[in-house]
GROMACS .gro file of C-alpha atoms in nm:
model
  255
    1UNK     CA    1  -0.008  -0.014  -3.850
    2UNK     CA    2   0.128  -0.147  -3.521
    3UNK     CA    3   0.285   0.117  -3.307
    4UNK     CA    4   0.445   0.080  -2.963
    5UNK     CA    5   0.222  -0.112  -2.721
    6UNK     CA    6  -0.075  -0.178  -2.957
    7UNK     CA    7  -0.393  -0.321  -2.831
    8UNK     CA    8  -0.486  -0.594  -3.082
    9UNK     CA    9  -0.864  -0.685  -3.069
   10UNK     CA   10  -0.957  -1.020  -3.206
   11UNK     CA   11  -1.330  -1.010  -3.288
   12UNK     CA   12  -1.335  -1.388  -3.302
   13UNK     CA   13  -1.202  -1.445  -2.956
   14UNK     CA   14  -1.397  -1.539  -2.639
   15UNK     CA   15  -1.465  -1.179  -2.560
   16UNK     CA   16  -1.565  -1.082  -2.919
   17UNK     CA   17  -1.921  -1.003  -2.818
   18UNK     CA   18  -1.819  -0.758  -2.547
   19UNK     CA   19  -1.557  -0.600  -2.777
   20UNK     CA   20  -1.817  -0.545  -3.050
   21UNK     CA   21  -2.047  -0.380  -2.797
   22UNK     CA   22  -1.771  -0.143  -2.673
   23UNK     CA   23  -1.695  -0.051  -3.031
   24UNK     CA   24  -2.059   0.012  -3.104
   25UNK     CA   25  -2.109   0.239  -2.801
   26UNK     CA   26  -1.784   0.426  -2.892
   27UNK     CA   27  -1.914   0.495  -3.240
   28UNK     CA   28  -2.250   0.607  -3.108
   29UNK     CA   29  -2.151   0.826  -2.815
   30UNK     CA   30  -1.853   1.052  -2.784
   31UNK     CA   31  -1.906   1.128  -2.419
   32UNK     CA   32  -2.041   0.796  -2.268
   33UNK     CA   33  -1.707   0.734  -2.092
   34UNK     CA   34  -1.751   1.056  -1.904
   35UNK     CA   35  -2.053   0.913  -1.714
   36UNK     CA   36  -1.943   0.747  -1.390
   37UNK     CA   37  -2.004   0.379  -1.322
   38UNK     CA   38  -2.191   0.470  -1.013
   39UNK     CA   39  -2.442   0.689  -1.209
   40UNK     CA   40  -2.492   0.406  -1.457
   41UNK     CA   41  -2.549   0.153  -1.168
   42UNK     CA   42  -2.804   0.379  -1.007
   43UNK     CA   43  -2.993   0.438  -1.334
   44UNK     CA   44  -3.010   0.085  -1.455
   45UNK     CA   45  -3.013  -0.092  -1.116
   46UNK     CA   46  -3.378  -0.182  -1.120
   47UNK     CA   47  -3.360  -0.332  -1.463
   48UNK     CA   48  -3.039  -0.527  -1.381
   49UNK     CA   49  -3.199  -0.669  -1.061
   50UNK     CA   50  -3.511  -0.776  -1.244
   51UNK     CA   51  -3.305  -0.930  -1.529
   52UNK     CA   52  -3.131  -1.149  -1.286
   53UNK     CA   53  -3.451  -1.249  -1.115
   54UNK     CA   54  -3.653  -1.316  -1.429
   55UNK     CA   55  -3.394  -1.448  -1.669
   56UNK     CA   56  -3.133  -1.619  -1.457
   57UNK     CA   57  -3.332  -1.823  -1.209
   58UNK     CA   58  -3.085  -2.112  -1.225
   59UNK     CA   59  -2.781  -1.897  -1.129
   60UNK     CA   60  -2.663  -1.847  -0.775
   61UNK     CA   61  -2.631  -1.512  -0.597
   62UNK     CA   62  -2.252  -1.533  -0.642
   63UNK     CA   63  -2.310  -1.476  -1.019
   64UNK     CA   64  -2.547  -1.172  -0.970
   65UNK     CA   65  -2.282  -0.916  -0.993
   66UNK     CA   66  -2.145  -1.058  -1.324
   67UNK     CA   67  -2.499  -1.070  -1.478
   68UNK     CA   68  -2.579  -0.720  -1.366
   69UNK     CA   69  -2.248  -0.587  -1.504
   70UNK     CA   70  -2.364  -0.709  -1.847
   71UNK     CA   71  -2.648  -0.454  -1.821
   72UNK     CA   72  -2.422  -0.167  -1.706
   73UNK     CA   73  -2.177  -0.231  -1.985
   74UNK     CA   74  -2.445  -0.203  -2.256
   75UNK     CA   75  -2.628   0.100  -2.111
   76UNK     CA   76  -2.820   0.297  -2.230
   77UNK     CA   77  -2.937  -0.012  -2.428
   78UNK     CA   78  -3.050  -0.337  -2.276
   79UNK     CA   79  -2.842  -0.650  -2.363
   80UNK     CA   80  -3.160  -0.808  -2.488
   81UNK     CA   81  -3.218  -0.530  -2.738
   82UNK     CA   82  -2.865  -0.557  -2.879
   83UNK     CA   83  -2.899  -0.942  -2.901
   84UNK     CA   84  -3.231  -0.912  -3.068
   85UNK     CA   85  -3.121  -0.667  -3.342
   86UNK     CA   86  -2.774  -0.812  -3.397
   87UNK     CA   87  -2.830  -1.185  -3.374
   88UNK     CA   88  -3.189  -1.214  -3.498
   89UNK     CA   89  -3.367  -0.928  -3.678
   90UNK     CA   90  -3.068  -0.794  -3.878
   91UNK     CA   91  -2.962  -1.130  -4.005
   92UNK     CA   92  -3.164  -1.052  -4.312
   93UNK     CA   93  -2.974  -1.032  -4.641
   94UNK     CA   94  -3.123  -0.686  -4.686
   95UNK     CA   95  -2.972  -0.545  -4.370
   96UNK     CA   96  -2.636  -0.373  -4.389
   97UNK     CA   97  -2.517  -0.520  -4.061
   98UNK     CA   98  -2.343  -0.265  -3.841
   99UNK     CA   99  -2.453   0.037  -4.044
  100UNK     CA  100  -2.821  -0.045  -4.000
  101UNK     CA  101  -2.773  -0.140  -3.644
  102UNK     CA  102  -2.604   0.190  -3.560
  103UNK     CA  103  -2.876   0.392  -3.748
  104UNK     CA  104  -3.155   0.213  -3.564
  105UNK     CA  105  -2.988   0.262  -3.215
  106UNK     CA  106  -2.914   0.627  -3.291
  107UNK     CA  107  -3.275   0.691  -3.391
  108UNK     CA  108  -3.428   0.523  -3.087
  109UNK     CA  109  -3.199   0.696  -2.850
  110UNK     CA  110  -3.290   1.038  -2.999
  111UNK     CA  111  -3.661   0.971  -2.952
  112UNK     CA  112  -3.658   0.758  -2.634
  113UNK     CA  113  -3.336   0.829  -2.457
  114UNK     CA  114  -3.485   1.072  -2.207
  115UNK     CA  115  -3.803   0.861  -2.148
  116UNK     CA  116  -3.663   0.576  -1.941
  117UNK     CA  117  -3.343   0.448  -1.770
  118UNK     CA  118  -3.285   0.169  -2.017
  119UNK     CA  119  -3.391   0.136  -2.387
  120UNK     CA  120  -3.548  -0.211  -2.461
  121UNK     CA  121  -3.736  -0.361  -2.751
  122UNK     CA  122  -4.068  -0.217  -2.602
  123UNK     CA  123  -3.936   0.136  -2.692
  124UNK     CA  124  -3.998   0.062  -3.062
  125UNK     CA  125  -4.360   0.160  -3.051
  126UNK     CA  126  -4.554  -0.025  -3.314
  127UNK     CA  127  -4.809   0.257  -3.350
  128UNK     CA  128  -4.560   0.534  -3.354
  129UNK     CA  129  -4.451   0.756  -3.642
  130UNK     CA  130  -4.088   0.760  -3.520
  131UNK     CA  131  -3.793   0.725  -3.745
  132UNK     CA  132  -3.644   0.414  -3.573
  133UNK     CA  133  -3.946   0.204  -3.649
  134UNK     CA  134  -3.943   0.291  -4.006
  135UNK     CA  135  -3.562   0.238  -4.026
  136UNK     CA  136  -3.606  -0.106  -3.873
  137UNK     CA  137  -3.886  -0.201  -4.121
  138UNK     CA  138  -3.681  -0.070  -4.418
  139UNK     CA  139  -3.382  -0.277  -4.308
  140UNK     CA  140  -3.569  -0.601  -4.330
  141UNK     CA  141  -3.842  -0.526  -4.580
  142UNK     CA  142  -3.714  -0.787  -4.817
  143UNK     CA  143  -3.838  -1.060  -4.588
  144UNK     CA  144  -4.195  -1.136  -4.681
  145UNK     CA  145  -4.467  -1.031  -4.442
  146UNK     CA  146  -4.254  -0.814  -4.210
  147UNK     CA  147  -4.417  -0.486  -4.307
  148UNK     CA  148  -4.759  -0.644  -4.287
  149UNK     CA  149  -4.678  -0.786  -3.937
  150UNK     CA  150  -4.642  -0.430  -3.803
  151UNK     CA  151  -4.988  -0.340  -3.953
  152UNK     CA  152  -5.140  -0.644  -3.791
  153UNK     CA  153  -4.992  -0.558  -3.451
  154UNK     CA  154  -5.126  -0.203  -3.488
  155UNK     CA  155  -5.477  -0.332  -3.557
  156UNK     CA  156  -5.455  -0.566  -3.261
  157UNK     CA  157  -5.351  -0.275  -3.043
  158UNK     CA  158  -5.642  -0.059  -3.172
  159UNK     CA  159  -5.892  -0.337  -3.114
  160UNK     CA  160  -5.760  -0.392  -2.764
  161UNK     CA  161  -5.804  -0.021  -2.676
  162UNK     CA  162  -6.149  -0.021  -2.817
  163UNK     CA  163  -6.242  -0.309  -2.589
  164UNK     CA  164  -6.206  -0.082  -2.287
  165UNK     CA  165  -5.979  -0.324  -2.096
  166UNK     CA  166  -5.745  -0.158  -1.848
  167UNK     CA  167  -5.390  -0.256  -1.928
  168UNK     CA  168  -5.147   0.032  -1.850
  169UNK     CA  169  -4.857  -0.133  -2.045
  170UNK     CA  170  -5.056  -0.251  -2.347
  171UNK     CA  171  -4.864  -0.034  -2.597
  172UNK     CA  172  -4.520  -0.150  -2.462
  173UNK     CA  173  -4.626  -0.520  -2.447
  174UNK     CA  174  -4.766  -0.525  -2.804
  175UNK     CA  175  -4.459  -0.344  -2.931
  176UNK     CA  176  -4.210  -0.584  -2.772
  177UNK     CA  177  -4.412  -0.884  -2.897
  178UNK     CA  178  -4.400  -0.738  -3.254
  179UNK     CA  179  -4.030  -0.666  -3.230
  180UNK     CA  180  -3.969  -1.030  -3.123
  181UNK     CA  181  -4.204  -1.161  -3.384
  182UNK     CA  182  -3.955  -1.051  -3.660
  183UNK     CA  183  -3.703  -1.316  -3.565
  184UNK     CA  184  -3.690  -1.563  -3.853
  185UNK     CA  185  -3.753  -1.927  -3.816
  186UNK     CA  186  -3.877  -2.118  -3.504
  187UNK     CA  187  -3.712  -1.860  -3.264
  188UNK     CA  188  -3.982  -1.596  -3.312
  189UNK     CA  189  -4.159  -1.453  -3.009
  190UNK     CA  190  -4.074  -1.384  -2.646
  191UNK     CA  191  -4.166  -1.577  -2.329
  192UNK     CA  192  -4.375  -1.406  -2.063
  193UNK     CA  193  -4.054  -1.349  -1.854
  194UNK     CA  194  -3.876  -1.188  -2.148
  195UNK     CA  195  -4.174  -0.953  -2.214
  196UNK     CA  196  -4.194  -0.876  -1.844
  197UNK     CA  197  -3.829  -0.774  -1.847
  198UNK     CA  198  -3.869  -0.565  -2.167
  199UNK     CA  199  -4.137  -0.337  -2.008
  200UNK     CA  200  -3.937  -0.299  -1.690
  201UNK     CA  201  -3.818   0.057  -1.638
  202UNK     CA  202  -3.703   0.235  -1.323
  203UNK     CA  203  -3.892   0.003  -1.084
  204UNK     CA  204  -4.000  -0.365  -1.073
  205UNK     CA  205  -4.344  -0.458  -1.208
  206UNK     CA  206  -4.547  -0.690  -0.982
  207UNK     CA  207  -4.564  -1.050  -1.124
  208UNK     CA  208  -4.941  -1.088  -1.070
  209UNK     CA  209  -5.015  -0.746  -1.224
  210UNK     CA  210  -4.811  -0.826  -1.528
  211UNK     CA  211  -4.972  -1.169  -1.573
  212UNK     CA  212  -5.318  -1.011  -1.549
  213UNK     CA  213  -5.227  -0.753  -1.814
  214UNK     CA  214  -5.082  -1.013  -2.043
  215UNK     CA  215  -5.384  -1.244  -2.008
  216UNK     CA  216  -5.621  -0.955  -2.092
  217UNK     CA  217  -5.411  -0.861  -2.395
  218UNK     CA  218  -5.399  -1.217  -2.531
  219UNK     CA  219  -5.778  -1.260  -2.491
  220UNK     CA  220  -5.846  -0.946  -2.701
  221UNK     CA  221  -5.574  -0.985  -2.964
  222UNK     CA  222  -5.662  -1.232  -3.226
  223UNK     CA  223  -5.326  -1.242  -3.398
  224UNK     CA  224  -5.119  -1.335  -3.089
  225UNK     CA  225  -5.015  -1.698  -3.105
  226UNK     CA  226  -4.850  -1.926  -2.849
  227UNK     CA  227  -5.092  -1.880  -2.560
  228UNK     CA  228  -5.156  -2.254  -2.540
  229UNK     CA  229  -4.826  -2.301  -2.339
  230UNK     CA  230  -4.825  -2.084  -2.015
  231UNK     CA  231  -4.442  -2.021  -2.023
  232UNK     CA  232  -4.395  -2.054  -2.398
  233UNK     CA  233  -4.313  -1.776  -2.639
  234UNK     CA  234  -4.576  -1.535  -2.776
  235UNK     CA  235  -4.569  -1.388  -3.126
  236UNK     CA  236  -4.775  -1.208  -3.379
  237UNK     CA  237  -4.875  -1.405  -3.683
  238UNK     CA  238  -5.029  -1.317  -4.018
  239UNK     CA  239  -5.311  -1.571  -3.951
  240UNK     CA  240  -5.554  -1.535  -3.665
  241UNK     CA  241  -5.534  -1.737  -3.360
  242UNK     CA  242  -5.862  -1.950  -3.355
  243UNK     CA  243  -5.868  -1.973  -2.973
  244UNK     CA  244  -5.835  -1.595  -2.930
  245UNK     CA  245  -6.091  -1.530  -3.205
  246UNK     CA  246  -6.348  -1.745  -3.025
  247UNK     CA  247  -6.288  -1.579  -2.688
  248UNK     CA  248  -6.314  -1.235  -2.849
  249UNK     CA  249  -6.639  -1.319  -3.020
  250UNK     CA  250  -6.784  -1.487  -2.713
  251UNK     CA  251  -6.736  -1.166  -2.516
  252UNK     CA  252  -6.893  -0.944  -2.785
  253UNK     CA  253  -7.263  -0.900  -2.719
  254UNK     CA  254  -7.334  -0.819  -3.082
  255UNK     CA  255  -7.184  -1.154  -3.191
   0.00000   0.00000   0.00000
């Protein structure tokens, strides 16, 4: 019913994506609009700055404000998380589109909303017993191998911890690689820059420190594929990576 001065939203227009995000946040939070823009900017500023530096290297400083505004408009979720869920993972015929998306986001906010300034794919802990992980797996369980992929990622994380290597963000990196491995087709996985951004919280992570952590993780995780190309995507596969298997065996004195 059109009343006086209606606002007609066309979800097929050029701003359809932004309109869907606004509607999604409106359905999730009844009080989000009470939070000032200044507070959101202060909270998510570090993530927004790193997003521009890592993901938009070809853009000029003049576009920085627009790119950062994309983060603030999606807060408390990262734009990358919404894109991953909506445009990749939940494309499965088993997923009930918006209903499953809202359930997953609501669950992850309940368990991780107070733990960091922005919720990213790395907040879906692969070794956690939290509801959002189970909801996510249930949503796409029809796709062959998805539930098994989580178990493989868990085993790789356990093996890495047993190796004694020092990687403070191992849990987050493994979790975000697992999340991005559920994208169907050839788009599975995430580049090192994407993974770096996913584990960014209230402060920037040093590039060299992240590269060192990622290299250690790849060396000790036999199911991570894609390490042949330095800047290419990394993903978990059901089959073992022969190169990683050889490296892991070579460092094991018993073998």
